[in-house]
Amino acid sequence: MRVPAAAISFPDEDREWILSQIDESLRSGQLTLGQVGRQLEAEFADAHKVAHAVSVSSGTSAVEIPLRVLECKGKEVLVQANTFFATAAAAVSAGADIKFVDCDPATMAMDPAALQAAIGPNTVGVVVVHIGGFIPPAIRDIQRICSENGLWLFEDAAHAHGSSLDGQMAGTFGVAGSFSFYPTKVIAGGEGGMLITNDSHFVDEAKIYRDQGKASFLTNDHTRLGYNWRMSEPHAAIALSQLRRLDEFVDHRRHVAALYDEALADGPVTPLAIPDESRCNYYKYIAFLPAGVDRSFIKKRMREEFEVALSGEVYELPLHLQSVFEPWADGPLPGAEELCARHICLPVSAVMTDEQVELVITALNEVIPS
Ligand SMILES: *Cc1c(COP(=O)(O)O)cnc(C)c1O
């Protein structure tokens, strides 16, 4: 494949540093919830201009833990329909009765009007997702609607490491935010996740849930229905080395995106419009196909004729149409259905070359003539 859908970057010196950290934890015997994890938490909080960060086992547990802290068992939680399975599954695991909310096809984010209309007597909170790493200005309307209705707001920011709106970082618009270090994300840990918040009570509770619901590390007094949601030291070392490259990775992704923006201007394929005040990390470069164009056929031609792999959609099918969520699906959500069907994600990575970008554009022009 001349242009892979995504690529991970671990320069030589980073791999060496990671191995030295793992060696250190093997020597000390501190293999989980240790010094490296605490360093990762401190630096992650700094990078997102927030008071606290709690490292956990995955981006999924980074959603489930806060929803447990928020005690949403038996209560209604509103979740964006166009998101990854884990966003809604973690809410269900936390005991919430979920309800899907439509998105605005212009931003791929939760539509404030649809949110307003979905609020019911049993609603306690809202989970939004910054699709592709883009925080749209409408997040301010969502904040206002939540506060007017006494609802908490939680951000599943698994796509949005380092993204911001008017300088305000992803994960800081509501009560807490979550991130993932799954290998396809903007920074990788192998596995792992992070929870950020400015609320110290929230941190205390999250740490109890993370370690089997124990009231403290040294006691065997279990006060919450926690789980093994800990992050191991080797995973923390990998994530920390990547975190130190976050700005560099995002700058390069933004460079790739700027090349795509320029090449696609006035063509038949329309990029998702991102206003200047929103600094997108370009976890995905999202663009919309003209009506009637078959996405799977386009992807197949690009792969077979040009060795260009388009990246996975965000997402191919909205959650209310996934069979496992049938019990929570009520009625069509046209915004999510339309954009899940029509968008593509051009390849982006922290190590993609300008030549690769040109090949993607050539291939796209060939398979979708204007
Ligand atoms: C990747 C992802 C998750 C899950 O993260 P894991 O680390 O794989 O558990 C949750 N929500 C969204 C939006 C994601 O993209």
Coordinates of C-alpha atoms and ligand atoms in Angstrom, one line a residue:
M1 CA 0.0 0.0 0.0
R2 CA 1.5 3.3 -1.1
V3 CA -0.7 5.3 1.2
P4 CA -1.9 3.4 4.3
A5 CA -5.1 4.5 6.0
A6 CA -3.2 5.4 9.1
A7 CA 0.4 5.1 10.5
I8 CA 1.9 5.1 13.9
S9 CA 5.1 7.0 14.7
F10 CA 7.7 5.8 17.3
P11 CA 11.0 7.4 16.4
D12 CA 14.2 5.4 17.5
E13 CA 14.9 7.6 20.5
D14 CA 11.3 7.2 21.7
R15 CA 11.5 3.4 21.5
E16 CA 14.7 3.5 23.4
W17 CA 13.2 5.8 26.1
I18 CA 10.1 3.5 26.4
L19 CA 12.3 0.5 26.9
S20 CA 14.3 2.2 29.6
Q21 CA 11.1 3.1 31.4
I22 CA 9.9 -0.5 31.2
D23 CA 13.2 -1.7 32.4
E24 CA 13.0 0.6 35.3
S25 CA 9.6 -0.7 36.3
L26 CA 10.7 -4.3 36.0
R27 CA 13.6 -3.5 38.3
S28 CA 11.5 -1.7 40.9
G29 CA 8.6 -4.2 40.6
Q30 CA 6.2 -1.3 40.3
L31 CA 4.2 -2.6 37.3
T32 CA 0.9 -0.8 37.6
L33 CA -0.4 2.5 39.1
G34 CA 3.1 3.7 39.5
Q35 CA 5.5 6.6 38.9
V36 CA 5.2 6.6 35.1
G37 CA 1.4 6.6 35.3
R38 CA 1.5 9.6 37.7
Q39 CA 3.9 11.5 35.4
L40 CA 1.6 10.7 32.4
E41 CA -1.4 12.1 34.4
A42 CA 0.5 15.3 35.4
E43 CA 1.7 16.0 31.8
F44 CA -1.7 15.1 30.2
A45 CA -3.5 17.5 32.6
D46 CA -1.0 20.3 31.7
A47 CA -1.4 19.6 28.0
H48 CA -5.1 20.0 28.3
K49 CA -5.0 23.0 30.8
V50 CA -7.0 21.2 33.4
A51 CA -6.4 20.5 37.1
H52 CA -6.6 16.7 37.2
A53 CA -6.1 13.6 35.0
V54 CA -6.7 10.0 35.9
S55 CA -5.1 7.2 33.8
V56 CA -7.3 4.2 33.2
S57 CA -7.2 0.9 31.2
S58 CA -9.0 2.2 28.1
G59 CA -11.0 4.9 26.4
T60 CA -14.1 2.8 27.2
S61 CA -13.4 2.7 30.9
A62 CA -12.7 6.4 30.7
V63 CA -16.4 6.8 29.8
E64 CA -17.8 4.2 32.1
I65 CA -16.1 5.4 35.3
P66 CA -17.3 9.0 35.2
L67 CA -20.8 7.9 34.3
R68 CA -20.7 5.6 37.4
V69 CA -19.4 8.6 39.4
L70 CA -22.4 10.6 38.1
E71 CA -24.7 7.9 39.4
C72 CA -26.8 7.6 36.2
K73 CA -28.1 4.2 37.0
G74 CA -31.8 4.0 36.0
K75 CA -31.7 7.6 34.7
E76 CA -31.8 8.8 31.1
V77 CA -28.5 9.8 29.4
L78 CA -28.6 11.5 26.0
V79 CA -25.9 10.2 23.6
Q80 CA -25.0 11.3 20.1
A81 CA -26.1 8.7 17.5
N82 CA -23.1 9.1 15.3
T83 CA -20.3 7.8 17.5
F84 CA -18.3 4.7 18.2
F85 CA -20.1 1.7 19.9
A86 CA -18.1 2.2 23.1
T87 CA -19.6 5.6 23.9
A88 CA -23.1 4.2 24.2
A89 CA -22.0 0.8 25.5
A90 CA -20.1 2.3 28.4
A91 CA -23.2 4.3 29.4
V92 CA -25.3 1.2 29.3
S93 CA -22.7 -0.7 31.4
A94 CA -22.9 2.2 33.9
G95 CA -26.6 1.5 34.2
A96 CA -27.9 4.4 32.2
D97 CA -31.1 4.3 30.1
I98 CA -29.7 5.8 26.9
K99 CA -31.5 7.9 24.2
F100 CA -29.9 8.7 20.9
V101 CA -29.8 12.3 19.7
D102 CA -29.4 13.4 16.1
C103 CA -26.4 15.3 14.8
D104 CA -26.1 18.4 12.7
P105 CA -24.9 17.2 9.2
A106 CA -22.9 20.4 8.8
T107 CA -20.7 19.7 11.9
M108 CA -21.1 16.0 12.7
A109 CA -21.6 17.1 16.3
M110 CA -24.8 16.8 18.4
D111 CA -27.5 19.2 17.1
P112 CA -28.5 21.6 19.9
A113 CA -32.1 21.7 18.6
A114 CA -32.3 17.9 18.6
L115 CA -30.8 17.9 22.1
Q116 CA -33.4 20.4 23.4
A117 CA -36.2 18.3 21.9
A118 CA -34.9 15.1 23.4
I119 CA -34.8 16.2 27.1
G120 CA -37.4 14.4 29.2
P121 CA -38.4 14.2 32.9
N122 CA -35.8 11.4 33.6
T123 CA -32.9 13.0 31.7
V124 CA -29.8 13.7 33.9
G125 CA -27.0 14.2 31.5
V126 CA -25.6 14.5 28.0
V127 CA -22.6 12.7 26.3
V128 CA -21.1 14.5 23.3
V129 CA -18.3 13.3 21.0
H130 CA -15.9 15.6 19.0
I131 CA -16.1 13.6 15.8
G132 CA -12.8 13.6 13.9
G133 CA -11.2 15.9 16.6
F134 CA -13.4 18.9 15.7
I135 CA -15.0 20.9 18.4
P136 CA -17.7 23.1 16.8
P137 CA -18.8 26.5 18.2
A138 CA -22.3 24.9 18.8
I139 CA -20.7 23.2 21.9
R140 CA -21.5 26.6 23.6
D141 CA -25.2 26.1 22.9
I142 CA -25.0 22.6 24.2
Q143 CA -23.4 23.9 27.4
R144 CA -26.2 26.5 27.8
I145 CA -29.0 23.9 27.2
C146 CA -27.4 21.6 29.8
S147 CA -27.1 24.3 32.4
E148 CA -30.6 25.7 31.8
N149 CA -32.0 22.2 32.3
G150 CA -29.9 21.1 35.2
L151 CA -28.1 18.4 33.2
W152 CA -24.4 17.5 33.4
L153 CA -22.3 17.4 30.2
F154 CA -19.6 14.8 29.5
E155 CA -17.3 14.8 26.5
D156 CA -16.1 11.5 25.0
A157 CA -12.9 13.2 23.6
A158 CA -11.4 9.9 22.3
H159 CA -10.8 11.7 18.9
A160 CA -9.7 15.0 20.3
H161 CA -6.4 15.0 22.1
G162 CA -5.0 18.5 21.9
S163 CA -8.0 20.0 20.0
S164 CA -9.5 23.3 21.2
L165 CA -12.1 25.9 20.6
D166 CA -11.1 29.6 21.2
G167 CA -8.1 28.1 23.1
Q168 CA -10.3 26.0 25.4
M169 CA -9.1 22.4 25.3
A170 CA -11.2 19.3 24.5
G171 CA -12.4 17.6 27.6
T172 CA -13.0 20.8 29.6
F173 CA -16.4 21.9 28.4
G174 CA -18.4 19.9 30.9
V175 CA -17.9 18.0 34.2
A176 CA -15.2 15.7 32.8
G177 CA -13.8 14.4 29.5
S178 CA -12.3 11.1 28.3
F179 CA -9.5 10.1 25.9
S180 CA -8.3 6.8 24.4
F181 CA -4.8 5.6 23.6
Y182 CA -5.9 2.8 21.3
P183 CA -3.3 2.5 18.5
T184 CA -5.4 4.2 15.8
K185 CA -5.9 7.4 17.9
V186 CA -3.8 10.6 17.6
I187 CA -1.5 9.3 20.4
A188 CA -1.1 5.6 21.1
G189 CA -0.5 3.7 24.3
G190 CA -1.1 0.2 23.0
E191 CA -4.2 0.3 25.3
G192 CA -5.2 2.9 27.8
G193 CA -7.3 5.9 28.4
M194 CA -7.5 9.1 30.4
L195 CA -10.1 11.0 32.3
I196 CA -9.7 14.8 32.9
T197 CA -11.7 17.1 35.2
N198 CA -11.3 20.2 37.3
D199 CA -13.4 18.6 40.1
S200 CA -11.2 17.0 42.8
H201 CA -14.1 15.1 44.3
F202 CA -14.6 13.5 40.9
V203 CA -10.9 12.5 40.9
D204 CA -11.2 10.8 44.3
E205 CA -14.3 8.8 43.2
A206 CA -12.7 7.9 39.8
K207 CA -9.6 6.5 41.6
I208 CA -11.9 4.3 43.8
Y209 CA -13.8 2.9 40.8
R210 CA -10.5 2.4 38.9
D211 CA -9.1 0.0 41.5
Q212 CA -11.9 -2.5 42.3
G213 CA -14.0 0.1 44.2
K214 CA -11.5 0.2 47.1
A215 CA -11.8 3.2 49.4
S216 CA -8.0 3.5 49.2
F217 CA -5.0 1.8 47.6
L218 CA -3.9 0.2 50.9
T219 CA -7.3 -1.0 52.3
N220 CA -9.5 -3.8 51.4
D221 CA -12.6 -1.8 52.2
H222 CA -14.7 -1.9 48.9
T223 CA -17.1 1.0 48.9
R224 CA -18.1 1.2 45.2
L225 CA -18.9 -1.3 42.5
G226 CA -15.6 -0.7 40.7
Y227 CA -13.6 -3.0 38.4
N228 CA -10.0 -3.6 37.3
W229 CA -9.7 -0.4 35.2
R230 CA -6.0 0.3 36.1
M231 CA -3.3 1.3 33.6
S232 CA -0.1 -0.7 33.6
E233 CA 3.3 1.1 33.8
P234 CA 4.5 -0.2 30.3
H235 CA 1.3 1.3 28.8
A236 CA 1.8 4.5 30.6
A237 CA 5.4 4.7 29.3
I238 CA 4.3 4.3 25.7
A239 CA 1.5 6.9 26.1
L240 CA 3.8 9.4 27.8
S241 CA 6.4 9.2 25.1
Q242 CA 3.6 9.9 22.5
L243 CA 2.1 12.7 24.6
R244 CA 5.4 14.5 24.5
R245 CA 5.0 14.5 20.7
L246 CA 1.3 15.6 20.7
D247 CA 1.9 19.2 19.5
E248 CA 4.3 17.9 16.7
F249 CA 1.8 15.2 15.6
V250 CA -1.1 17.7 15.5
D251 CA 1.0 20.3 13.6
H252 CA 1.8 17.7 11.0
R253 CA -1.8 16.5 10.7
R254 CA -2.9 20.1 10.3
H255 CA -0.3 20.5 7.5
V256 CA -1.7 17.5 5.7
A257 CA -5.3 18.8 6.2
A258 CA -4.3 22.2 4.8
L259 CA -3.0 20.5 1.6
Y260 CA -6.3 18.6 1.2
D261 CA -8.3 21.8 1.9
E262 CA -6.5 23.6 -0.9
A263 CA -6.8 20.7 -3.4
L264 CA -10.5 20.0 -2.7
A265 CA -11.7 23.7 -2.9
D266 CA -14.4 24.0 -5.6
G267 CA -14.3 20.3 -6.4
P268 CA -17.1 17.8 -6.2
V269 CA -15.9 16.4 -2.8
T270 CA -16.7 18.8 0.0
P271 CA -14.5 18.9 3.2
L272 CA -16.2 19.2 6.6
A273 CA -16.0 23.0 7.1
I274 CA -13.9 23.9 10.2
P275 CA -14.0 27.5 11.4
D276 CA -10.7 29.2 12.3
E277 CA -11.5 29.5 16.0
S278 CA -11.6 25.7 16.2
R279 CA -8.2 24.0 16.3
C280 CA -8.9 20.5 15.0
N281 CA -6.3 17.8 15.6
Y282 CA -7.4 16.1 12.4
Y283 CA -7.8 12.6 13.9
K284 CA -9.8 12.2 10.7
Y285 CA -10.0 14.3 7.6
I286 CA -13.7 14.2 6.8
A287 CA -15.2 15.0 3.4
F288 CA -18.6 14.5 1.8
L289 CA -19.2 12.7 -1.5
P290 CA -21.6 14.1 -4.1
A291 CA -25.1 12.6 -3.8
G292 CA -25.4 9.2 -5.6
V293 CA -21.8 8.3 -5.4
D294 CA -21.2 4.7 -4.1
R295 CA -18.6 5.0 -1.2
S296 CA -17.6 1.3 -1.2
F297 CA -16.9 1.4 -5.0
I298 CA -14.8 4.6 -4.6
K299 CA -12.8 3.0 -1.8
K300 CA -12.2 -0.1 -3.8
R301 CA -11.0 1.8 -6.9
M302 CA -8.7 3.9 -4.9
R303 CA -7.2 0.9 -3.2
E304 CA -6.9 -1.3 -6.3
E305 CA -5.9 1.3 -8.9
F306 CA -3.8 3.7 -6.7
E307 CA -2.9 1.7 -3.6
V308 CA -4.5 4.4 -1.5
A309 CA -6.4 3.2 1.6
L310 CA -9.1 5.5 2.9
S311 CA -9.3 5.6 6.6
G312 CA -12.3 4.1 8.5
E313 CA -15.5 6.2 8.7
V314 CA -16.7 8.0 11.8
Y315 CA -19.0 6.1 11.6
E316 CA -20.3 3.9 8.8
L317 CA -23.6 3.2 10.5
P318 CA -25.1 5.3 13.3
L319 CA -25.7 3.5 16.6
H320 CA -29.5 3.5 16.5
L321 CA -29.3 1.3 13.4
Q322 CA -26.9 -1.2 15.1
S323 CA -28.8 -4.3 16.1
V324 CA -27.4 -4.4 19.7
F325 CA -28.9 -1.0 20.4
E326 CA -32.4 -1.9 19.1
P327 CA -34.0 -1.6 22.5
W328 CA -32.9 2.1 22.7
A329 CA -33.7 3.1 19.1
D330 CA -36.9 5.1 18.6
G331 CA -37.4 6.5 15.2
P332 CA -35.2 7.7 12.4
L333 CA -32.4 10.2 12.9
P334 CA -32.0 11.7 9.4
G335 CA -29.0 13.8 10.1
A336 CA -26.9 10.9 11.4
E337 CA -28.1 8.5 8.7
E338 CA -27.4 10.9 5.9
L339 CA -23.9 11.8 6.9
C340 CA -22.8 8.4 8.0
A341 CA -23.7 7.2 4.5
R342 CA -22.1 10.0 2.6
H343 CA -18.7 10.9 4.2
I344 CA -15.3 9.6 3.5
C345 CA -12.1 10.0 5.6
L346 CA -8.9 10.7 3.7
P347 CA -5.7 9.2 5.1
V348 CA -3.9 11.3 7.7
S349 CA -1.0 10.6 10.0
A350 CA 1.9 12.3 11.8
V351 CA 4.3 10.9 9.2
M352 CA 2.5 11.3 5.9
T353 CA 4.5 12.9 3.2
D354 CA 3.4 15.6 0.8
E355 CA 3.9 13.1 -2.1
Q356 CA 1.5 10.8 -0.5
V357 CA -1.1 13.6 -0.1
E358 CA -0.6 14.3 -3.8
L359 CA -1.2 10.7 -4.7
V360 CA -4.5 10.7 -2.7
I361 CA -5.7 13.8 -4.5
T362 CA -4.7 12.4 -7.9
A363 CA -6.6 9.2 -7.1
L364 CA -9.6 11.1 -5.8
N365 CA -9.8 13.2 -9.0
E366 CA -9.6 10.1 -11.1
V367 CA -12.3 8.2 -9.4
I368 CA -14.7 11.1 -8.8
P369 CA -14.5 13.3 -12.0
S370 CA -15.9 16.8 -11.5
Ligands
LIG1 C1 -11.8 4.6 20.4 C2 -13.0 5.2 21.0 C3 -13.5 4.8 22.3 C4 -12.9 3.6 23.0 O1 -11.6 3.6 23.3 P1 -10.8 2.3 23.7 O2 -9.5 2.8 24.1 O3 -10.7 1.5 22.4 O4 -11.5 1.6 24.7 C5 -14.5 5.4 22.8 N1 -15.2 6.4 22.2 C6 -14.8 6.8 21.0 C7 -15.5 8.0 20.3 C8 -13.7 6.2 20.3 O5 -13.3 6.7 19.1

